[in-house]
PDB file of C-alpha atoms and ligand atoms in Angstrom:
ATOM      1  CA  UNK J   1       0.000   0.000   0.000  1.00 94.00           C
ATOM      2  CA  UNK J   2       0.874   3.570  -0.699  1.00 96.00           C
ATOM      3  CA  UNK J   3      -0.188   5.939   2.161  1.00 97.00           C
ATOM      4  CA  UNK J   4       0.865   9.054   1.901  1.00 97.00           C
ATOM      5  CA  UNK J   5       0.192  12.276   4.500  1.00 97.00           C
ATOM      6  CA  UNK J   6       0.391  15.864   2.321  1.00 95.00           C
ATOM      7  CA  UNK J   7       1.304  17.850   4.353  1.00 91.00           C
ATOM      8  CA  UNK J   8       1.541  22.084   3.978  1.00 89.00           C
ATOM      9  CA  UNK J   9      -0.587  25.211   5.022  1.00 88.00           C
ATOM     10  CA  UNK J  10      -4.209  26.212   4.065  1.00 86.00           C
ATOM     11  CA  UNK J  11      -3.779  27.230   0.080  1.00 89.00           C
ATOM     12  CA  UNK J  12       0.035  25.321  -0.102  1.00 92.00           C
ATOM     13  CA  UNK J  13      -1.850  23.163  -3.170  1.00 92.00           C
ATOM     14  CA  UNK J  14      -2.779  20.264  -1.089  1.00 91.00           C
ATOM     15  CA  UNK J  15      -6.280  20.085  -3.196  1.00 89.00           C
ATOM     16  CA  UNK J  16      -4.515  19.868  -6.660  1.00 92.00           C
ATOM     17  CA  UNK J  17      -1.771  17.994  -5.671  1.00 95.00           C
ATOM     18  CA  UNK J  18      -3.936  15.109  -4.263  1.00 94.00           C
ATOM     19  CA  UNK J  19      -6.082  14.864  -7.252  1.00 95.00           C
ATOM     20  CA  UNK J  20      -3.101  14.387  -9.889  1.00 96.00           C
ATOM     21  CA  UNK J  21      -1.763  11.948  -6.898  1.00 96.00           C
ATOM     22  CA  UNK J  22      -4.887  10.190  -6.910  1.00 95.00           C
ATOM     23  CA  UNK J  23      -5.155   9.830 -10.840  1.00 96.00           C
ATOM     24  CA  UNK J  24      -1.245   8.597 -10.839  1.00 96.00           C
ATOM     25  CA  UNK J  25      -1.098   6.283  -7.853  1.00 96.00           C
ATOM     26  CA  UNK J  26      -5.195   5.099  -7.406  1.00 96.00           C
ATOM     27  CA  UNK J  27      -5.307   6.592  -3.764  1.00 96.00           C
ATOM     28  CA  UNK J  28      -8.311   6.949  -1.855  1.00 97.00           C
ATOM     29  CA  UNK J  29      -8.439  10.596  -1.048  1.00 95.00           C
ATOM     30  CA  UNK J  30      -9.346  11.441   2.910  1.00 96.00           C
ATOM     31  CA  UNK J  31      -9.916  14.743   3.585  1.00 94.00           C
ATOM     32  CA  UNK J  32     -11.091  15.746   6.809  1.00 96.00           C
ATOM     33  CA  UNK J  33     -11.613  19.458   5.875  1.00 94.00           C
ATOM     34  CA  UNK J  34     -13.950  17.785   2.845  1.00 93.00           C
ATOM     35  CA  UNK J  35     -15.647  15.033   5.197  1.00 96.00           C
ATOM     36  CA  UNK J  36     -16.364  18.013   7.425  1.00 97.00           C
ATOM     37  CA  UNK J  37     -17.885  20.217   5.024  1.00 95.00           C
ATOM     38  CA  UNK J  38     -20.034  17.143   3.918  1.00 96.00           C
ATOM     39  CA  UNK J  39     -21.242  16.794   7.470  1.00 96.00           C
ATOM     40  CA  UNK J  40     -22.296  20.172   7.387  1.00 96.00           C
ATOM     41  CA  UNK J  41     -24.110  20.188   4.231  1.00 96.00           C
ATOM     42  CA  UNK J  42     -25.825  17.163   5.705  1.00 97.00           C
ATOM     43  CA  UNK J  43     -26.546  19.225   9.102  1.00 96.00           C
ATOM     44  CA  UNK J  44     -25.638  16.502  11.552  1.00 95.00           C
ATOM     45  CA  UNK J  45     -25.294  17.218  14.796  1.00 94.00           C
ATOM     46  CA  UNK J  46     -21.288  16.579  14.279  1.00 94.00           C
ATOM     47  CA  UNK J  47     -21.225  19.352  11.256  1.00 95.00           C
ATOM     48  CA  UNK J  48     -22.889  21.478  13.205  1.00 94.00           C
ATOM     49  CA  UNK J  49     -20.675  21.453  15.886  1.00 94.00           C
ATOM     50  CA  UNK J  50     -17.591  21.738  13.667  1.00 96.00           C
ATOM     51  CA  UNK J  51     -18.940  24.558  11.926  1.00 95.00           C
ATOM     52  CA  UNK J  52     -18.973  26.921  15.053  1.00 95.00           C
ATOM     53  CA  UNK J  53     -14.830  26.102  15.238  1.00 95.00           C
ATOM     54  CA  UNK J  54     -14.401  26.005  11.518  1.00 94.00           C
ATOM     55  CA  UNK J  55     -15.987  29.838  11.106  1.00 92.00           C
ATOM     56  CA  UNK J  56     -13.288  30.940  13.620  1.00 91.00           C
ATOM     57  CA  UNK J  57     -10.373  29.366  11.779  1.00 89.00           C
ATOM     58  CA  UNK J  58      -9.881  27.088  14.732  1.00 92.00           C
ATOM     59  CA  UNK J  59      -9.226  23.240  15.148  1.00 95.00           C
ATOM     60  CA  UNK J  60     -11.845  20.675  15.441  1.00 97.00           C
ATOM     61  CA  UNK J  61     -11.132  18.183  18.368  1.00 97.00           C
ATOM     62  CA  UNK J  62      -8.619  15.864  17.626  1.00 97.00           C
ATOM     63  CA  UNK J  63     -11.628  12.457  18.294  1.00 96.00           C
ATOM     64  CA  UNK J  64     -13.843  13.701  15.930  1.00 96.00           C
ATOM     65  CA  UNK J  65     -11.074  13.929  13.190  1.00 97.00           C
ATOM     66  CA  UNK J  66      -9.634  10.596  14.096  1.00 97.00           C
ATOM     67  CA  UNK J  67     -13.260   8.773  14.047  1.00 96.00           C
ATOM     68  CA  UNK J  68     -13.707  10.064  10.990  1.00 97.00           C
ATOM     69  CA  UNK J  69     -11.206   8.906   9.804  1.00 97.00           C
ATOM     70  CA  UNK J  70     -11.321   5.459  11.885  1.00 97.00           C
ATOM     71  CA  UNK J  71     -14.194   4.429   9.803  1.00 95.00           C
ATOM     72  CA  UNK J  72     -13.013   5.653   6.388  1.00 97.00           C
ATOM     73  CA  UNK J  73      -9.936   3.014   6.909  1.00 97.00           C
ATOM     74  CA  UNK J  74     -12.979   0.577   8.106  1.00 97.00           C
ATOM     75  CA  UNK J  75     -14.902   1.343   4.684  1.00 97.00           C
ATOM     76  CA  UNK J  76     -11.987   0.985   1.766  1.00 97.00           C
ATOM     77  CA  UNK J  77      -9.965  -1.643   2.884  1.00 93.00           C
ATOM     78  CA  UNK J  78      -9.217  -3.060  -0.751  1.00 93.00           C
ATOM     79  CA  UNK J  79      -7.986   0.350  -1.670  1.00 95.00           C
ATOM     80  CA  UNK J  80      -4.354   0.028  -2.966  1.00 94.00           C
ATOM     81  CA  UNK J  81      -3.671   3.068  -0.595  1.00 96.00           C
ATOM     82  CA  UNK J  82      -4.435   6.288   0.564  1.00 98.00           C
ATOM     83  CA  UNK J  83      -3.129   9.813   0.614  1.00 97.00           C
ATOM     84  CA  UNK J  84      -4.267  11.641   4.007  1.00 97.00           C
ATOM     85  CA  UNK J  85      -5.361  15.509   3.314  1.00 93.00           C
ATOM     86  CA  UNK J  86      -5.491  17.875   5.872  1.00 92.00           C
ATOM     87  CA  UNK J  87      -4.602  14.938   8.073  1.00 96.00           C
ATOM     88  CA  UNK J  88      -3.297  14.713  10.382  1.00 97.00           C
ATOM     89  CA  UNK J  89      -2.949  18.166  12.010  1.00 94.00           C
ATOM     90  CA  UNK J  90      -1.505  17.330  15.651  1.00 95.00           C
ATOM     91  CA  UNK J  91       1.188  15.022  16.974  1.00 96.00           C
ATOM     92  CA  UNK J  92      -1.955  13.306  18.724  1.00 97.00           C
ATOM     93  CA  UNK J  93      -3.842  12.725  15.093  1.00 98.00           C
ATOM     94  CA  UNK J  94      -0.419  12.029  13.847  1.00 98.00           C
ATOM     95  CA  UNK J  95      -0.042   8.944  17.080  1.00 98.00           C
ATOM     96  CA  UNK J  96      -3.719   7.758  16.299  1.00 98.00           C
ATOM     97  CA  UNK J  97      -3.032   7.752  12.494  1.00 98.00           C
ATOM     98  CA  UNK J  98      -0.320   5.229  13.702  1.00 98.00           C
ATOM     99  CA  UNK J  99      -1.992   3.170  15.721  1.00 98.00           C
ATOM    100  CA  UNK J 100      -5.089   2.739  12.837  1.00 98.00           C
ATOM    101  CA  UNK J 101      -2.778   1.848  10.235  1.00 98.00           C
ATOM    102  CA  UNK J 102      -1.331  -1.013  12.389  1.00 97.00           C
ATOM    103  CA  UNK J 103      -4.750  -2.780  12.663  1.00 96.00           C
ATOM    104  CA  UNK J 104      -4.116  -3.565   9.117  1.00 95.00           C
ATOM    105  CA  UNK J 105      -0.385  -4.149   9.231  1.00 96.00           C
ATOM    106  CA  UNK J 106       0.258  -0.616   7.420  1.00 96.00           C
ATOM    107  CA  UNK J 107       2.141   2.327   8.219  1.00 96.00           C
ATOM    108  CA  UNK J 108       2.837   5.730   6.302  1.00 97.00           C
ATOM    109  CA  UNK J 109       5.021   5.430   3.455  1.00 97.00           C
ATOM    110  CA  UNK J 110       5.765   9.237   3.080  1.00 97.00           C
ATOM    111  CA  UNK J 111       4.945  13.024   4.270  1.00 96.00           C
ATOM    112  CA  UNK J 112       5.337  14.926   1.512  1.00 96.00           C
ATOM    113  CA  UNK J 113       4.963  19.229   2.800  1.00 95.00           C
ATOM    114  CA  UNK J 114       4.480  21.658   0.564  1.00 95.00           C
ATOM    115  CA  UNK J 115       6.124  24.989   1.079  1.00 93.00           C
ATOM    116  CA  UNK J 116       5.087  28.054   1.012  1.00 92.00           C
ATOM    117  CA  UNK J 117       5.115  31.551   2.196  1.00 90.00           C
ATOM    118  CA  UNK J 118       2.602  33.717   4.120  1.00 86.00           C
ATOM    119  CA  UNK J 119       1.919  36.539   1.551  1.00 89.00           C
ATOM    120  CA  UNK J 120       1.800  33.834  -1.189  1.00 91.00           C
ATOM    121  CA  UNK J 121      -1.183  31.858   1.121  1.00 89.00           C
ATOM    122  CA  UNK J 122      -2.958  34.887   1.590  1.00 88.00           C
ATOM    123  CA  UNK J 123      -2.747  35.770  -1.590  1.00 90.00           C
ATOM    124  CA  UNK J 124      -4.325  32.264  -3.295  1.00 90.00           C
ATOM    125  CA  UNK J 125      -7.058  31.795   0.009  1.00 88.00           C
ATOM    126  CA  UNK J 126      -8.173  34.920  -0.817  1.00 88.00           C
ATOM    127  CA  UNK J 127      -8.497  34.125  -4.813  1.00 90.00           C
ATOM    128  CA  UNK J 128      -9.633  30.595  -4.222  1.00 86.00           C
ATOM    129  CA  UNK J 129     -12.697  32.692  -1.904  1.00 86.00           C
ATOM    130  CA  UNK J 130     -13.778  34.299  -5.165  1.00 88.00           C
ATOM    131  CA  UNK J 131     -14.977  30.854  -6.429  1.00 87.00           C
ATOM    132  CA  UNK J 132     -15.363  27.705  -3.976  1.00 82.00           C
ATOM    133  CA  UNK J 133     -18.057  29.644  -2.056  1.00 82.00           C
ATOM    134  CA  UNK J 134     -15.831  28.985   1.317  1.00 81.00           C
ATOM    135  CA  UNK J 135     -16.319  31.452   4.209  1.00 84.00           C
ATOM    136  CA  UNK J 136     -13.357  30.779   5.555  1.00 84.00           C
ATOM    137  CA  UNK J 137     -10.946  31.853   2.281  1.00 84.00           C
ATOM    138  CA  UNK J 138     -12.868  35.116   2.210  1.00 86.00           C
ATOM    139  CA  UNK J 139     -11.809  36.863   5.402  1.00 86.00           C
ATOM    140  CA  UNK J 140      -8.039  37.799   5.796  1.00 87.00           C
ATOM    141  CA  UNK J 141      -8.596  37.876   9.050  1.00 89.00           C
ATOM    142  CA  UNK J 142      -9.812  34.698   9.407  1.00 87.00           C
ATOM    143  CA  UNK J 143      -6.911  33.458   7.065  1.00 87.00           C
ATOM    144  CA  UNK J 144      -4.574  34.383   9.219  1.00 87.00           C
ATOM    145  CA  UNK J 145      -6.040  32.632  11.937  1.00 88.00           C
ATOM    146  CA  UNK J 146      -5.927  29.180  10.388  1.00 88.00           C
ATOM    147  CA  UNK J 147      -1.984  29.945   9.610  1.00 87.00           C
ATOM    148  CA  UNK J 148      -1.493  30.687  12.824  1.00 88.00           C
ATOM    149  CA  UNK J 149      -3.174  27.647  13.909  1.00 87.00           C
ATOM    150  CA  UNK J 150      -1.477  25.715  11.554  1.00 88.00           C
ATOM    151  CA  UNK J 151       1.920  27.094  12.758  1.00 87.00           C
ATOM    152  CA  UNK J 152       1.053  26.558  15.983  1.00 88.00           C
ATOM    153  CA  UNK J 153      -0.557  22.900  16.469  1.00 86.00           C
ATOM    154  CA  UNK J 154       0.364  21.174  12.910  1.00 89.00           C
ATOM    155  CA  UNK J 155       4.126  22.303  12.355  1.00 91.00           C
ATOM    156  CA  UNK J 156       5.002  19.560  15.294  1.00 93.00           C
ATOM    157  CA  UNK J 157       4.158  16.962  12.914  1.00 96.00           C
ATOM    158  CA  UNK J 158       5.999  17.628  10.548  1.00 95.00           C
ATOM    159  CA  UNK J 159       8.882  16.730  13.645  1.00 96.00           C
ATOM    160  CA  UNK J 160       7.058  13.748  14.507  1.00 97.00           C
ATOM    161  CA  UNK J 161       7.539  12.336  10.743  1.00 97.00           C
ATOM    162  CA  UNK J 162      10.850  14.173  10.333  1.00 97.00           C
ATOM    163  CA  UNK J 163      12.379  11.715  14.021  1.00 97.00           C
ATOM    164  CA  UNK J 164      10.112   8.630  11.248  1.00 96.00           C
ATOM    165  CA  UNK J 165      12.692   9.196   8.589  1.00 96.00           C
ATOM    166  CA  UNK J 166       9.798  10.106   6.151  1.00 96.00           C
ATOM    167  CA  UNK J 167       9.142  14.011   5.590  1.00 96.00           C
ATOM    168  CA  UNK J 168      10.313  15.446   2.589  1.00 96.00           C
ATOM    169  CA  UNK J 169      10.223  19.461   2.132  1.00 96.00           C
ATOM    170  CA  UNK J 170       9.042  20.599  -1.435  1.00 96.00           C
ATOM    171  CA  UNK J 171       8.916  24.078  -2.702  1.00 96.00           C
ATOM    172  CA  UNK J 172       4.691  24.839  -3.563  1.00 95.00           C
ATOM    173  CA  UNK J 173       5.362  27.453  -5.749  1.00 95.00           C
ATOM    174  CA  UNK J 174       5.936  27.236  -9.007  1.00 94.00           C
ATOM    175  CA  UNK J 175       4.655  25.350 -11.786  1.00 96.00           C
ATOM    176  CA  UNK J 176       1.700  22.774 -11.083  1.00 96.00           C
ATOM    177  CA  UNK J 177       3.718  19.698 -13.156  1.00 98.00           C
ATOM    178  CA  UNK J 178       6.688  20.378 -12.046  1.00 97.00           C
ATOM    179  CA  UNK J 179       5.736  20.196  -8.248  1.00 97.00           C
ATOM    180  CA  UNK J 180       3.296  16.971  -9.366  1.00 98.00           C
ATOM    181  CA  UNK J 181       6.916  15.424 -10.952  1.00 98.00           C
ATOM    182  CA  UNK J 182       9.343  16.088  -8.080  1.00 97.00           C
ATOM    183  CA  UNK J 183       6.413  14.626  -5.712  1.00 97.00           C
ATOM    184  CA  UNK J 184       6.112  11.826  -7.408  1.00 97.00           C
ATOM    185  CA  UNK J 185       9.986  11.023  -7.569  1.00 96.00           C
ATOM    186  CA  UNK J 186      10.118  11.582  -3.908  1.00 95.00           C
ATOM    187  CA  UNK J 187       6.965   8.687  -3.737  1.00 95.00           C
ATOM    188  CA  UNK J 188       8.827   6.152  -6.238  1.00 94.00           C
ATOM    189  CA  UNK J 189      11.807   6.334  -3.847  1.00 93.00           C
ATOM    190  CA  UNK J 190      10.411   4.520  -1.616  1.00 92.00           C
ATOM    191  CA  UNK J 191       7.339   2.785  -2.857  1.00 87.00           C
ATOM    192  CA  UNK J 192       8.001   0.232  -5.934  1.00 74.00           C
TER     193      UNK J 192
HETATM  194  P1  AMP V 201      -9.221  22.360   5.390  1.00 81.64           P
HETATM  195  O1  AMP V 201     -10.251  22.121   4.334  1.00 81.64           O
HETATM  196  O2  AMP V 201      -8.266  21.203   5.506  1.00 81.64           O
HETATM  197  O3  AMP V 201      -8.516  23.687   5.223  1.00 81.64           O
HETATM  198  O4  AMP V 201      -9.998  22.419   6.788  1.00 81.64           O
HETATM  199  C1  AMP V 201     -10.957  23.434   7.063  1.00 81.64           C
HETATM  200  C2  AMP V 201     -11.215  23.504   8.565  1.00 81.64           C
HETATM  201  O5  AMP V 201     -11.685  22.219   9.038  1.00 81.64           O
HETATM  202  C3  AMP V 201      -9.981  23.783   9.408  1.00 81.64           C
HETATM  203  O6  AMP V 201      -9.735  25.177   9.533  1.00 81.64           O
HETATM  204  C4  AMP V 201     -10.361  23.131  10.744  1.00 81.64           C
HETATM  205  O7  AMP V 201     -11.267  23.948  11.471  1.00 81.64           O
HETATM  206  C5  AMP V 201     -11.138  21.899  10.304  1.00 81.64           C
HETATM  207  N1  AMP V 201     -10.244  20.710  10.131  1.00 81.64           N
HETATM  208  C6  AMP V 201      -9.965  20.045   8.962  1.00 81.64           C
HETATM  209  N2  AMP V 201      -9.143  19.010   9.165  1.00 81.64           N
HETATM  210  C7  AMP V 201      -8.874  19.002  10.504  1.00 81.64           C
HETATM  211  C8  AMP V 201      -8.064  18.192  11.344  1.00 81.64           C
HETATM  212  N3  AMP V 201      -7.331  17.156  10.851  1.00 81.64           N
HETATM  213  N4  AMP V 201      -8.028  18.479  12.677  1.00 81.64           N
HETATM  214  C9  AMP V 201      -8.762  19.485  13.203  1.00 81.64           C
HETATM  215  N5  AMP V 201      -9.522  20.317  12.458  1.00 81.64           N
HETATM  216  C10 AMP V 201      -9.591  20.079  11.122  1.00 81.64           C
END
């Protein structure tokens, strides 16, 4: 299996990356920002409690994340692997993540993290705003806040993967193929 974390900051290119991964490598894509949204649209009692912490930029408790994605492993186990978006965002998501994986023998292959600068972020979240309907990319303000979360709570894991042997650091801007190429090198080194 191929199971791969993609790591980076709200508007590093996560979203594109993981569908040209997907395409190239057959992944089943887990998203937890998506599989949130979803619960919202659906108005469950979980989306609506994630919404109030998703308006203010902040995290959503670490259980609901991981029981989400708990069952999602449950769901697709014939899936020839998976690549983990958005997930995990704390060294405790990043332990439980772990811990799943070994019920079925598996284990992250790679974290690949995309790299890129603050003025660059707010300048795509606020673009991307202008056309996937998000509240959260149209408020700079708000922006800011999920950086600063991110910087805060999710740049440990990129440590916790880093002490694994398996983060590798890629430069997110530039051109799309280019990035798609060099992650995929960084993938066939050590997946055959
Ligand atoms: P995203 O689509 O990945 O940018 O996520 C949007 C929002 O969903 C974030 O700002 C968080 O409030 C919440 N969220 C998504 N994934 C996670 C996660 N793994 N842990 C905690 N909160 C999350």
């Amino acid at each position: 299996m191929l199971n791969l974390v993609l790591f980076g900051p709200p508007g590093a290119g996560k979203g594109t990356q993981s569908e040209k991964l997907i395409d190239k490598y057959q992944l089943v894509h887990l998203s937890t920002g998506d599989l949130l949204r979803s619960q919202i649209a659906a108005q469950t009692e979980l989306g609506l409690r994630a919404k109030a912490l998703m308006d203010q930029g902040v995290l959503v408790p670490d259980e609901v994340v991981i029981g989400m994605i708990d069952s999602k492993l449950r769901e697709n186990q014939a899936a020839a692997g998976f690549i983990f978006d958005g997930f995990p965002r704390t060294v405790r998501q990043a332990e439980a993540l772990d811990d799943l994986l070994s019920q079925y023998n598996e284990q992250i292959t790679v974290m690949v993290a995309l790299e890129v600068d603050q003025e660059e972020l707010t300048k795509r979240l606020l673009l991307r705003g202008q056309s996937s309907g998000r509240p959260d990319d149209q408020n700079e303000e708000l922006i800011r806040r999920r950086v600063s979360e991110y910087n805060e709570k999710t740049t440990p894991v990129a440590g916790y993967y880093q002490q694994q042997g398996k983060y590798v650091g890629i430069n997110g801007i530039g051109d799309i193929e280019d990035i798609f190429q060099t992650i995929s090198n960084e993938i066939e080194k050590r997946h055959s």
